[in-house]
Short mmCIF file of C-alpha atoms and ligand atoms in Angstrom, two decimals:
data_model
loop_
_atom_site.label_atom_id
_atom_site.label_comp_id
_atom_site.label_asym_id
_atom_site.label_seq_id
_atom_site.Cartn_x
_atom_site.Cartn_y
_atom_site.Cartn_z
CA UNK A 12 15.81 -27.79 -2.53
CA UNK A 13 12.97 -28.46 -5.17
CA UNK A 14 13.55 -25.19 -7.37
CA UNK A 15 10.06 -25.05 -7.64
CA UNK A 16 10.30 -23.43 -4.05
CA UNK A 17 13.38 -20.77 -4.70
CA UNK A 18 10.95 -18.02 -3.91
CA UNK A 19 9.73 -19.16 -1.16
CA UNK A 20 13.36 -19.41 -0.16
CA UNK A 21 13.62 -15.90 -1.47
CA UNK A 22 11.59 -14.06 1.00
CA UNK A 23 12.63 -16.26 3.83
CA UNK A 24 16.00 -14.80 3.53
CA UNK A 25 14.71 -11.63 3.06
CA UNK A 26 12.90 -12.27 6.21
CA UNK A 27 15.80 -13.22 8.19
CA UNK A 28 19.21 -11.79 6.46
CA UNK A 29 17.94 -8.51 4.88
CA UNK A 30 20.34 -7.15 3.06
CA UNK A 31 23.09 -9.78 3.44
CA UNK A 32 24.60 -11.72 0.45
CA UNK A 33 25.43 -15.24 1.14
CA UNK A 34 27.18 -18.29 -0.19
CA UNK A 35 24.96 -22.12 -0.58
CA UNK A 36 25.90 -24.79 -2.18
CA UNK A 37 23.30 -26.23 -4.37
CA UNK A 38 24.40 -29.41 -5.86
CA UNK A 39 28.04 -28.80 -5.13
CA UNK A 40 27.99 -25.44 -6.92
CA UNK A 41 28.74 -22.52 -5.34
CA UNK A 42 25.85 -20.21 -5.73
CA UNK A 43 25.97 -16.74 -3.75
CA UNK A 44 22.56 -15.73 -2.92
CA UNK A 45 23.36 -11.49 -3.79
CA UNK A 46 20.97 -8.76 -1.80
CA UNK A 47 23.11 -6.96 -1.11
CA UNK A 48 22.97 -3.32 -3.23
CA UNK A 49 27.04 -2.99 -3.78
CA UNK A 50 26.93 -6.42 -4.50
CA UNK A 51 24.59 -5.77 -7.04
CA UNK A 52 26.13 -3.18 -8.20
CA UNK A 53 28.89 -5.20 -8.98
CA UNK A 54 27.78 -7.74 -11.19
CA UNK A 55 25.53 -5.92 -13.43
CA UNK A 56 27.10 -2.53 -13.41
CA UNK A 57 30.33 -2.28 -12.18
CA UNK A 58 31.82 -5.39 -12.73
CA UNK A 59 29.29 -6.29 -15.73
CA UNK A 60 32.06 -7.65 -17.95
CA UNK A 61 32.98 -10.67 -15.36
CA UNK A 62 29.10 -11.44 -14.98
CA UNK A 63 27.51 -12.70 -18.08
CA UNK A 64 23.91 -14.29 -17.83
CA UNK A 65 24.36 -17.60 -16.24
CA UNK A 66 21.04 -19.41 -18.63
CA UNK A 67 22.96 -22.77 -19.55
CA UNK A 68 20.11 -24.51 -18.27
CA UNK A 69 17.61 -22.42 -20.59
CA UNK A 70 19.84 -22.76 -23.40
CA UNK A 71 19.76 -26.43 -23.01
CA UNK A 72 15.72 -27.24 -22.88
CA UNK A 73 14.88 -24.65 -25.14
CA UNK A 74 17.26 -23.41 -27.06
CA UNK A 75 19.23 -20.17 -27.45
CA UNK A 76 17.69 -17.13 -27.57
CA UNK A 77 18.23 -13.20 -26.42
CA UNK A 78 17.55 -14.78 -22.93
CA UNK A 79 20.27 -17.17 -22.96
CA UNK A 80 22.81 -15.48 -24.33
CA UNK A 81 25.94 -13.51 -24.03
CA UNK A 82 27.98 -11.18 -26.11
CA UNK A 83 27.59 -11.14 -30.08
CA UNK A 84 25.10 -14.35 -29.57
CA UNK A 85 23.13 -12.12 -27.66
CA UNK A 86 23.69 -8.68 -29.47
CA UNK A 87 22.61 -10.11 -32.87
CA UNK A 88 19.30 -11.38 -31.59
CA UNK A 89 18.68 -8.00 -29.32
CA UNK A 90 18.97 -5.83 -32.91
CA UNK A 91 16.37 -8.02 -34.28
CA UNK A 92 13.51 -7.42 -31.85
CA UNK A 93 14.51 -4.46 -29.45
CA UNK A 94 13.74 -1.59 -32.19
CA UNK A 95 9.83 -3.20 -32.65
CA UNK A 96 10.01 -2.99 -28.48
CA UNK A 97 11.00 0.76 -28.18
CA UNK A 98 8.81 2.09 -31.13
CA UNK A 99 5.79 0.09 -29.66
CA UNK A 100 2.57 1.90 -30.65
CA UNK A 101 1.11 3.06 -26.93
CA UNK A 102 -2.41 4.31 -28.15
CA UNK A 103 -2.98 0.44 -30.00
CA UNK A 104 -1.15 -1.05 -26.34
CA UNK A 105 -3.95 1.41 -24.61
CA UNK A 106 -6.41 -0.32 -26.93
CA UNK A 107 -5.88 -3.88 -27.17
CA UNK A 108 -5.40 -4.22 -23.35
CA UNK A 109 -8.76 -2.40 -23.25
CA UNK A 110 -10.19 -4.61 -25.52
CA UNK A 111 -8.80 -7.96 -24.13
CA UNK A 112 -9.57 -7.26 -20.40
CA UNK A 113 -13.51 -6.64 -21.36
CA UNK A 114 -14.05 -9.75 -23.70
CA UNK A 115 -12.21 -11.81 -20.87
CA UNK A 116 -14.09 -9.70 -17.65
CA UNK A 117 -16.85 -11.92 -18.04
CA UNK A 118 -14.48 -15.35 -17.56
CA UNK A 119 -12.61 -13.67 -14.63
CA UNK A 120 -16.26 -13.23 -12.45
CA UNK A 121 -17.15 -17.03 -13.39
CA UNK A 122 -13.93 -18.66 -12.24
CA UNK A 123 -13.41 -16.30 -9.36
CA UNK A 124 -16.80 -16.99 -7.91
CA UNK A 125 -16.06 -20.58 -7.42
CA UNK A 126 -12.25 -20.44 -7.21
CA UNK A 127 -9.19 -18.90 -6.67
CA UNK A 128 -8.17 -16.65 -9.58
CA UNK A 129 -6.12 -19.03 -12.43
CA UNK A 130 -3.00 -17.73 -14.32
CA UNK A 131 -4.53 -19.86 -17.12
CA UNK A 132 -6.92 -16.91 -17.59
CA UNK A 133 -4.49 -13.96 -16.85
CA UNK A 134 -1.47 -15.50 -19.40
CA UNK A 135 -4.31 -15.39 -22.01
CA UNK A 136 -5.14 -12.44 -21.63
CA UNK A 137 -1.65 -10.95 -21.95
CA UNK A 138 -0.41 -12.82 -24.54
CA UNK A 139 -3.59 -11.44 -26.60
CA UNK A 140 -2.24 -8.21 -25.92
CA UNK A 141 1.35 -8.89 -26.87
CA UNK A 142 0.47 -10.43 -29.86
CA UNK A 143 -2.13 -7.71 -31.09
CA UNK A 144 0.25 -5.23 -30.64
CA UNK A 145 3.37 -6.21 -31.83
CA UNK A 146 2.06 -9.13 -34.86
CA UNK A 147 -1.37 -7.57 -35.65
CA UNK A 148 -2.43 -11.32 -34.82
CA UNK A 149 -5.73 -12.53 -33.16
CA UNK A 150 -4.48 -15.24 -30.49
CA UNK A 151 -7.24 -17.47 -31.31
CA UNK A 152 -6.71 -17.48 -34.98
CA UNK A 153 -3.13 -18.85 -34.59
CA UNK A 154 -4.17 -21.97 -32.25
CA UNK A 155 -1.65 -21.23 -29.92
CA UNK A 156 -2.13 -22.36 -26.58
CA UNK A 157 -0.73 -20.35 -23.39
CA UNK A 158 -0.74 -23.24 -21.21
CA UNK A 159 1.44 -25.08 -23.75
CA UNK A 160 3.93 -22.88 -22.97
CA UNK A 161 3.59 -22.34 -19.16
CA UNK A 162 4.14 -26.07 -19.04
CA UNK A 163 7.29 -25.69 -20.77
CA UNK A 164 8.57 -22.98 -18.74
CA UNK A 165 7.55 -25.20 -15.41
CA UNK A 166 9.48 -27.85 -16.83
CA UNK A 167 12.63 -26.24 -17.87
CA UNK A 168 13.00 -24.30 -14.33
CA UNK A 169 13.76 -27.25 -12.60
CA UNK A 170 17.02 -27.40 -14.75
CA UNK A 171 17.78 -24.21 -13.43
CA UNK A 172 20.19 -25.50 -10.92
CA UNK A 173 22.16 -28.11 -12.84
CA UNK A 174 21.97 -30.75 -11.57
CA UNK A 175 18.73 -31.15 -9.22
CA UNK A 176 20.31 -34.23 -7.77
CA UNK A 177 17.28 -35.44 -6.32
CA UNK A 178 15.33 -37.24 -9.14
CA UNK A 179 16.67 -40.88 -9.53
CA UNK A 180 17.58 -41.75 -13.27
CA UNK A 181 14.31 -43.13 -14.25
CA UNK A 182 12.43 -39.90 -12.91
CA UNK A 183 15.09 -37.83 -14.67
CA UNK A 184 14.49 -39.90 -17.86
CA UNK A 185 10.92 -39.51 -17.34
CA UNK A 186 11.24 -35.24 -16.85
CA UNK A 187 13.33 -35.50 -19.90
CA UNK A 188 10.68 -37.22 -22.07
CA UNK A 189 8.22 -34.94 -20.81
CA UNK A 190 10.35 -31.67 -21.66
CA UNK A 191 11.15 -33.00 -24.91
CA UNK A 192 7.31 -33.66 -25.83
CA UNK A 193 6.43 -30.23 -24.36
CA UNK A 194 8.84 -28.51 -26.40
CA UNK A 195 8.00 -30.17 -29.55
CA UNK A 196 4.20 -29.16 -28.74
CA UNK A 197 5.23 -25.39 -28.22
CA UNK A 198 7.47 -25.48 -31.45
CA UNK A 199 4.62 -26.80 -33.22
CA UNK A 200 2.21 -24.28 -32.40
CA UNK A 201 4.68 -21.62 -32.79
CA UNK A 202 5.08 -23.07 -36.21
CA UNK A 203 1.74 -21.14 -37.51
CA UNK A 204 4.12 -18.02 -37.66
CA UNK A 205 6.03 -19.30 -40.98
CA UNK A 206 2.20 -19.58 -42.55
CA UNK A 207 2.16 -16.20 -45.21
CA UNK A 208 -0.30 -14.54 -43.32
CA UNK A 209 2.12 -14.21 -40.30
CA UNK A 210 5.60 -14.14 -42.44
CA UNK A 211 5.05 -10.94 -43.81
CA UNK A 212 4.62 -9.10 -39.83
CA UNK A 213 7.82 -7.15 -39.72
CA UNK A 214 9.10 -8.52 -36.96
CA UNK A 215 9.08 -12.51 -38.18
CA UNK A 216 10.02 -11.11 -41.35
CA UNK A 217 13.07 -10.05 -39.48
CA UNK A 218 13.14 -13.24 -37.99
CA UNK A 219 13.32 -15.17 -41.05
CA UNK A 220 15.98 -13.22 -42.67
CA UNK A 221 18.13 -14.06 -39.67
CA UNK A 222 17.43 -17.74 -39.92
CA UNK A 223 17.74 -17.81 -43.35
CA UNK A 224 21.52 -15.58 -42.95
CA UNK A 225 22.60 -17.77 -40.10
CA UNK A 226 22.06 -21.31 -41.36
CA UNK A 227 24.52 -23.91 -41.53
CA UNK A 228 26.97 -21.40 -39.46
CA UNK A 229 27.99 -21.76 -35.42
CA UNK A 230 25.22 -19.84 -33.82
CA UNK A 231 21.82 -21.14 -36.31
CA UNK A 232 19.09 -18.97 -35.31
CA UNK A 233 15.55 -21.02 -35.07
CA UNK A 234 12.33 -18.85 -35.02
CA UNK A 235 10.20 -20.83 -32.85
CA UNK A 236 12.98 -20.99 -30.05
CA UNK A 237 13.21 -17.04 -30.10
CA UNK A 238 9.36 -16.99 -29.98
CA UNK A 239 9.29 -18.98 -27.05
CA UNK A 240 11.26 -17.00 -24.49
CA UNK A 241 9.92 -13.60 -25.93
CA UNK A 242 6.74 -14.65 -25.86
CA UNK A 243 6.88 -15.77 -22.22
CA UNK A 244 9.12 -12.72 -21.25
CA UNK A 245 6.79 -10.61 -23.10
CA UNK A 246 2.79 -12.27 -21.46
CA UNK A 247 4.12 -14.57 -18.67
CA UNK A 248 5.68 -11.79 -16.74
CA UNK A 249 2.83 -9.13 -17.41
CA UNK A 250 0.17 -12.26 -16.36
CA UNK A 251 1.88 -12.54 -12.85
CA UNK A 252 2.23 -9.00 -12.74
CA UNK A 253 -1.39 -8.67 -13.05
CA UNK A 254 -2.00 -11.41 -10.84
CA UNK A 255 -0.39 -9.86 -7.57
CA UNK A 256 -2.31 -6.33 -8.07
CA UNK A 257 -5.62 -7.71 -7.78
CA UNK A 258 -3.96 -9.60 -4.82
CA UNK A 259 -3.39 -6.43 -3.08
CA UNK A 260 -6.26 -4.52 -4.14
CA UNK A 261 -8.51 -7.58 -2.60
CA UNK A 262 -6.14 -6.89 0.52
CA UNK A 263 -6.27 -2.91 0.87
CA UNK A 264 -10.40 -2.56 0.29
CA UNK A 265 -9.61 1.32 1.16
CA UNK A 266 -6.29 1.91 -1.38
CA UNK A 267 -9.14 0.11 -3.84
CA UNK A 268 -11.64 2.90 -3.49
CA UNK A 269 -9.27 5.50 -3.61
CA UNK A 270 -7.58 4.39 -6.78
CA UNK A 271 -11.15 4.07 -8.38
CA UNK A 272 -11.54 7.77 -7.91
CA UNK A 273 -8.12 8.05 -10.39
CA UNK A 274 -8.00 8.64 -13.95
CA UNK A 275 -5.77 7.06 -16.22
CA UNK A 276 -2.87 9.99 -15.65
CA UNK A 277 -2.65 9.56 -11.97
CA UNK A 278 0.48 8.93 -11.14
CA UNK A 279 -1.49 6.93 -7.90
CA UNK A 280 -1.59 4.16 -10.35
CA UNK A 281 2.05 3.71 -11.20
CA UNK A 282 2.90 4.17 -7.75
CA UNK A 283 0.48 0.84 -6.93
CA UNK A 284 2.41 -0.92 -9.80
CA UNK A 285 5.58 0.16 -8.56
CA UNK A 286 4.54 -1.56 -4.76
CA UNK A 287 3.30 -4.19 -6.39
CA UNK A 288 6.50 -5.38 -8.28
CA UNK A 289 8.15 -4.31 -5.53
CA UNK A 290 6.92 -6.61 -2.94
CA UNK A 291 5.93 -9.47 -5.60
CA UNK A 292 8.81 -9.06 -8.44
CA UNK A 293 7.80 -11.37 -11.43
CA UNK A 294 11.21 -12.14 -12.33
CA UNK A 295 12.61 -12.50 -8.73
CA UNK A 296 16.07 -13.27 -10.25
CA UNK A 297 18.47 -11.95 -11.89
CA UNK A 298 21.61 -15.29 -12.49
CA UNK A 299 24.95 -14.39 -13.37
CA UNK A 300 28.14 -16.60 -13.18
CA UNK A 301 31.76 -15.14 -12.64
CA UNK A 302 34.13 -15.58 -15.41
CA UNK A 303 37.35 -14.59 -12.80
CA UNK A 304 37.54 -13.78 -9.37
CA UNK A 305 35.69 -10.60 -7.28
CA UNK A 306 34.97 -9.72 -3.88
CA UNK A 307 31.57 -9.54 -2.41
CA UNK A 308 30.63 -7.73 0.68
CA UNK A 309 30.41 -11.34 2.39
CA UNK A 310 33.59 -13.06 0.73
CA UNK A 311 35.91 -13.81 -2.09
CA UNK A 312 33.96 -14.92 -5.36
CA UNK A 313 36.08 -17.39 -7.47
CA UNK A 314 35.74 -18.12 -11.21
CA UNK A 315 32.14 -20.35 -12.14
CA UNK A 316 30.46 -18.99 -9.14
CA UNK A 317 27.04 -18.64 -9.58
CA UNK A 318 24.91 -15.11 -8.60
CA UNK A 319 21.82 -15.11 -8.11
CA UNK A 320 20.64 -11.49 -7.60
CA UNK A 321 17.19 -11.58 -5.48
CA UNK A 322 15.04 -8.56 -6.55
CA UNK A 323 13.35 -9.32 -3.52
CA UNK A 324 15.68 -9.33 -0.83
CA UNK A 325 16.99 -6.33 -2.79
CA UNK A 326 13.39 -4.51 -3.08
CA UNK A 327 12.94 -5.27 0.67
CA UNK A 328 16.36 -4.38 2.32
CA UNK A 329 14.32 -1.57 4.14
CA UNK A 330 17.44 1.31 4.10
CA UNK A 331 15.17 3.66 2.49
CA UNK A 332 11.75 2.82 4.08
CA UNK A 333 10.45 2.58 7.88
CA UNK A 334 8.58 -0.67 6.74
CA UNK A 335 9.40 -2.46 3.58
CA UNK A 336 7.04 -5.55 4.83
CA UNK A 337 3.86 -2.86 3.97
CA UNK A 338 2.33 -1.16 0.44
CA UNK A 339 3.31 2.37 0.52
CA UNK A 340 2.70 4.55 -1.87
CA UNK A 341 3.98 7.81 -0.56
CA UNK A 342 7.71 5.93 -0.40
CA UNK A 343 7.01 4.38 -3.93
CA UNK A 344 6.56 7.99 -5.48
CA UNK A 345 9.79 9.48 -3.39
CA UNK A 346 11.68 6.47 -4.63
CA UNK A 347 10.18 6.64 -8.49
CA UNK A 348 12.29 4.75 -10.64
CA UNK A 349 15.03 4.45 -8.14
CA UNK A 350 16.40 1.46 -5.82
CA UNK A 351 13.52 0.01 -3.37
CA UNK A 352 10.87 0.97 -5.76
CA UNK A 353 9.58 -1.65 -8.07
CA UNK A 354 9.85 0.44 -11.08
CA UNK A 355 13.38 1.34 -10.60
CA UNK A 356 14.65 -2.35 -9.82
CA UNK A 357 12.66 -5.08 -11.35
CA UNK A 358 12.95 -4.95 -14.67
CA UNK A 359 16.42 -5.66 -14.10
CA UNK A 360 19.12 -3.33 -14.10
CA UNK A 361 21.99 -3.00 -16.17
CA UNK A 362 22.62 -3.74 -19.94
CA UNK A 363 20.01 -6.72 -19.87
CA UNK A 364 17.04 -4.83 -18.78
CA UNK A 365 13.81 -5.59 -19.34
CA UNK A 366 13.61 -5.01 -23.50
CA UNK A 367 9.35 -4.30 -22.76
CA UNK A 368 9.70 -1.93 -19.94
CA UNK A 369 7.97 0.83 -21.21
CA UNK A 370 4.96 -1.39 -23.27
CA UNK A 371 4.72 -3.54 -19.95
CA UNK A 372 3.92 -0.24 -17.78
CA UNK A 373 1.43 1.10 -20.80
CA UNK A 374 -0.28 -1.84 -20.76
CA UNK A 375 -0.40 -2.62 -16.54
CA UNK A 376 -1.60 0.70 -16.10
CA UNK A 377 -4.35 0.41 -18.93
CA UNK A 378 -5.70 -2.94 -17.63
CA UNK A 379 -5.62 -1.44 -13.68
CA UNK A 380 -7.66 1.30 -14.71
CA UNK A 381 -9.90 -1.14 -16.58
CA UNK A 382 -10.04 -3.61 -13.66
CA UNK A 383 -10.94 -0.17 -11.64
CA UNK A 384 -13.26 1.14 -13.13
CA UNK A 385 -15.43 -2.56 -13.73
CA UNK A 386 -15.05 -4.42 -10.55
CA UNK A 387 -14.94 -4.74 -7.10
CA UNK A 388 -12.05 -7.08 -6.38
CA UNK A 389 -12.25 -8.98 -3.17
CA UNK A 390 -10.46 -10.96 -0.96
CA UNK A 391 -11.36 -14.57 0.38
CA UNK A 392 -8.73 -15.27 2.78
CA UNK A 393 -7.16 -12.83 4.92
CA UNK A 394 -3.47 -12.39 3.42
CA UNK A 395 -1.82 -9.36 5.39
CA UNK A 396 1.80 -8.46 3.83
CA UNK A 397 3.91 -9.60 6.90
CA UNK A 398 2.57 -13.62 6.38
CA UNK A 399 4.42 -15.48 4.16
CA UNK A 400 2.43 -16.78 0.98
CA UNK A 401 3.11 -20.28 -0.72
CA UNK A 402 4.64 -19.08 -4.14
CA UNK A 403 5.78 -21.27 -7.33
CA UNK A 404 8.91 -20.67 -9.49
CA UNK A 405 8.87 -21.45 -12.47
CA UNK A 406 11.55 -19.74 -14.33
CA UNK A 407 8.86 -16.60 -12.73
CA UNK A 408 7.10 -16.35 -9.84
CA UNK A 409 3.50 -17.18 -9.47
CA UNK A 410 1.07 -17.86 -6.69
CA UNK A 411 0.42 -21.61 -5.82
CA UNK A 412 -2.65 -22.28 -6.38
CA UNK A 413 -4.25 -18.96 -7.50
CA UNK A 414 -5.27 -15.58 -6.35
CA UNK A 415 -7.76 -15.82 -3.10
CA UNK A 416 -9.90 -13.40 -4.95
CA UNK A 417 -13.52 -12.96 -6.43
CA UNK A 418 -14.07 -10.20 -9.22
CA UNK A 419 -18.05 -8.47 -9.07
CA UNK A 420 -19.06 -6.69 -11.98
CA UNK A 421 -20.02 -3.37 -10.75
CA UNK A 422 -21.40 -0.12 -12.71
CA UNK A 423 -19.78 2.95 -11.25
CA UNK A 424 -21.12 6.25 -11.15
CA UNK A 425 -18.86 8.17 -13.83
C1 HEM B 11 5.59 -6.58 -15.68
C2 HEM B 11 6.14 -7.20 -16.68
C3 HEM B 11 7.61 -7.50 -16.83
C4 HEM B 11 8.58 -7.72 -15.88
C5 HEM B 11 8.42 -7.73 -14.37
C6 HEM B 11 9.82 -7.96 -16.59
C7 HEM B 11 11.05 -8.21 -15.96
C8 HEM B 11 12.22 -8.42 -16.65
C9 HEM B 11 13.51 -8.58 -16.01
C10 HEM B 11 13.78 -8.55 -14.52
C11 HEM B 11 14.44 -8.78 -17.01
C12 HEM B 11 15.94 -8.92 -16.82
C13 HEM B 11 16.41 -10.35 -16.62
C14 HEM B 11 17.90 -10.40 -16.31
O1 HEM B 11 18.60 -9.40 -16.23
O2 HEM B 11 18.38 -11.53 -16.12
C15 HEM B 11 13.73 -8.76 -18.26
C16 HEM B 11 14.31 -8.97 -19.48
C17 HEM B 11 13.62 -8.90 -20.67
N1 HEM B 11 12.29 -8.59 -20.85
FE1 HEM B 11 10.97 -8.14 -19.41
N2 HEM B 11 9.57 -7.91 -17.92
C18 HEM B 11 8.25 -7.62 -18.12
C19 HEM B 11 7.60 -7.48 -19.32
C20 HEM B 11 8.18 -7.61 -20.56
C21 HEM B 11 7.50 -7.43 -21.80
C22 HEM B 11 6.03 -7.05 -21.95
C23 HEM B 11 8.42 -7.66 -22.80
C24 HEM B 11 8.24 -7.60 -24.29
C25 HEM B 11 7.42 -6.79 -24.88
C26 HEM B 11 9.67 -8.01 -22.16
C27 HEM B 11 10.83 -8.32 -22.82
C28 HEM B 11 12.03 -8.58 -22.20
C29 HEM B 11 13.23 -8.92 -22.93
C30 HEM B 11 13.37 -9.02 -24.45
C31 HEM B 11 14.24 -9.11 -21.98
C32 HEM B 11 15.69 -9.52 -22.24
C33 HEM B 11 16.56 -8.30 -22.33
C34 HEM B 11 17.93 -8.71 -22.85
O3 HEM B 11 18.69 -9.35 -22.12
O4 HEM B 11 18.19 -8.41 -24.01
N3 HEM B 11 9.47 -7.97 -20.79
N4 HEM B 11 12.39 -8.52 -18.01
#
């Protein structure tokens, strides 16, 4: 399988084996295929010890990071970032997502009016909003380019399922060269942060002191290679995020109109978030690999099996809903925060949740409510829920080819 089409893969076994976990073999590994709930349960509650993060592949093309890594590796780089992540500052989050989504409005209704809506736009956008709030920093001023990064991430995903077999040796060599010049390009740019004017933002600061502490020891932290995954877990995932509401606000014209008539509080808006990561999880995985033998609802699991938990055959197992195939609200606000409600399952689950939970859901609702009360977002191509849409993966899910959507500016009566 090209593992630029796991999601697609994703919802067609959600499709056809809901709720079932499953073994494949992918490249002779054994890699169970987990939606079932005790299943998942299992690995990253239950059982958590025998499942660390299975990221080898991550850890080789970019480097180790809080992503990659397991036990004190991963402990020592959560202490350095996860206290700037829980005391984020939510009025300056309600402010610079305010802020970004106007100054880039006027981009949105030009691109959208002659094609589908690009996650080039969107990822800027969010990563203007990460990095006001949590480095004070202007994206522009720094040089940094999103797409860089994107390009990196596509890249390194097709590692994801070592190895992808199907490249001959002078396309592999070819992939490699192109990874390695990618990542040298994103390291480069992500170089601007040892410049004064960054060095002195708490959390590089931090940053530094821990490169500076670990060098010339096993486990040398690098900067840039932390920036890169936080950076993408902290803009790439909101970008998508973004992405798939205005997908189903193009598709439910009448949900649209009645979640103009909210204001910010509603909880009407978090439930449509909630839906919407529900049926179109960012992060649709969640990998894991066995260190000694369990059981699985479907069969024995031995050591170096691979897990790959699918938030959405998990989000769509339809025990507590009549229909999970449809966005519905009422069953998002009975489920709040619980399993089959986007909110409750994907941002992970477990010890490795989602560090930005809480500054992801400030700033989706702030740029919904934005989007709201600015434009009419609508559809151009009929996409009901039960069709299945072409997605990429690349290390997160995105559409294939952009949103079928065109943003008009619109002044509402207040
Ligand atoms: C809608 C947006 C987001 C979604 C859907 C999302 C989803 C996730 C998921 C599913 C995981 C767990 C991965 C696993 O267990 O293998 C995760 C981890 C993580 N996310 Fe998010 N995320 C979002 C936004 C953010 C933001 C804005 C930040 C930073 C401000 C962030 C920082 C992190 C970090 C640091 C981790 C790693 C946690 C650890 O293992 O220590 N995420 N995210």
């Amino acid at each position: 399988m090209d593992p630029s089409n796991l999601c697609n893969e994703l919802y067609h076994i959600a499709r056809t084996h809901p709720g079932q976990s499953f073994l494949h073999h992918f490249s002779d590994r054994r890699v169970w295929i987990v939606q079932n709930p005790s299943d998942t349960h299992q690995i990253l509650k239950a059982n958590a010890a025998n499942w660390p993060k299975h990221m080898a592949w991550m850890r080789q093309t970019l480097g180790p990071s809080r992503m990659s890594e397991n036990q004190d590796a991963w402990l020592f780089r959560r202490q350095l970032t996860q206290n700037h992540f829980n005391h984020y500052d939510a009025s300056k989050t309600v402010r610079a997502s305010r802020q970004a989504f106007s100054e880039e409005l006027p981009h949105f209704i030009a691109q959208t009016a002659a094609s589908p809506l690009s996650d080039h736009l969107l990822r800027n956008m969010t990563l203007r909003i990460f990095l006001d709030v949590f480095l004070d920093t202007n994206l522009h001023e720094t040089g940094i380019d999103p797409e860089h990064l994107f390009h990196l991430l596509e890249l390194s995903a097709q590692y994801a399922f070592v190895p992808s077999g199907g490249l001959t040796s002078d396309e592999r060599r070819h992939h490699v060269s192109q990874l390695n010049a990618a990542k040298a390009r994103v390291m480069q740019d992500l170089g601007v942060f040892r410049r004064p004017e960054y060095a002195s933002k708490p959390v590089i600061q931090d940053m530094l002191a821990a490169e500076t502490s670990t060098r010339g020891g096993p486990d040398p932290f690098v900067l840039e290679q932390e920036l890169i995954t936080l950076l993408a877990a902290g803009s790439e995932t909101s970008a998508s995020t973004f992405g798939w509401m205005c997908h189903l606000l193009a598709q439910h014209p009448d949900l649209q109109k009645t979640l103009r008539n909210c204001d910010y509080t509603s909880h009407l808006l978090d439930d449509f978030l909630s839906e919407t990561m529900r049926l179109f999880p960012a992060n649709p995985i969640l990998s894991r690999h066995a260190v000694s033998n369990d059981v699985f609802s479907t069969g024995k699991v031995q050591p170096g099996d691979v897990a790959l938990v699918s938030l959405v055959g998990l989000q769509m197992q339809g025990v507590s809903r009549d229909n999970p195939w449809q966005l519905d609200l009422t069953a998002s606000r009975k489920l709040h925060n619980r399993a089959e409600s986007g909110l409750g399952t994907a941002f992970g689950i477990g010890e490795r949740v989602c560090g930005g939970r809480l500054f992801a859901i400030t700033e989706m609702r702030t740029l919904l409510h934005e989007l709201l009360q600015t434009t009419v977002v609508q559809r151009t191509a009929n996409e009901p829920l039960h069709l299945s849409l072409d997605m990429q993966w690349c290390s997160l899910m995105v559409r294939r080819g952009g949103h079928r959507v065109r943003f008009q500016s619109q002044a509402f009566p207040t």
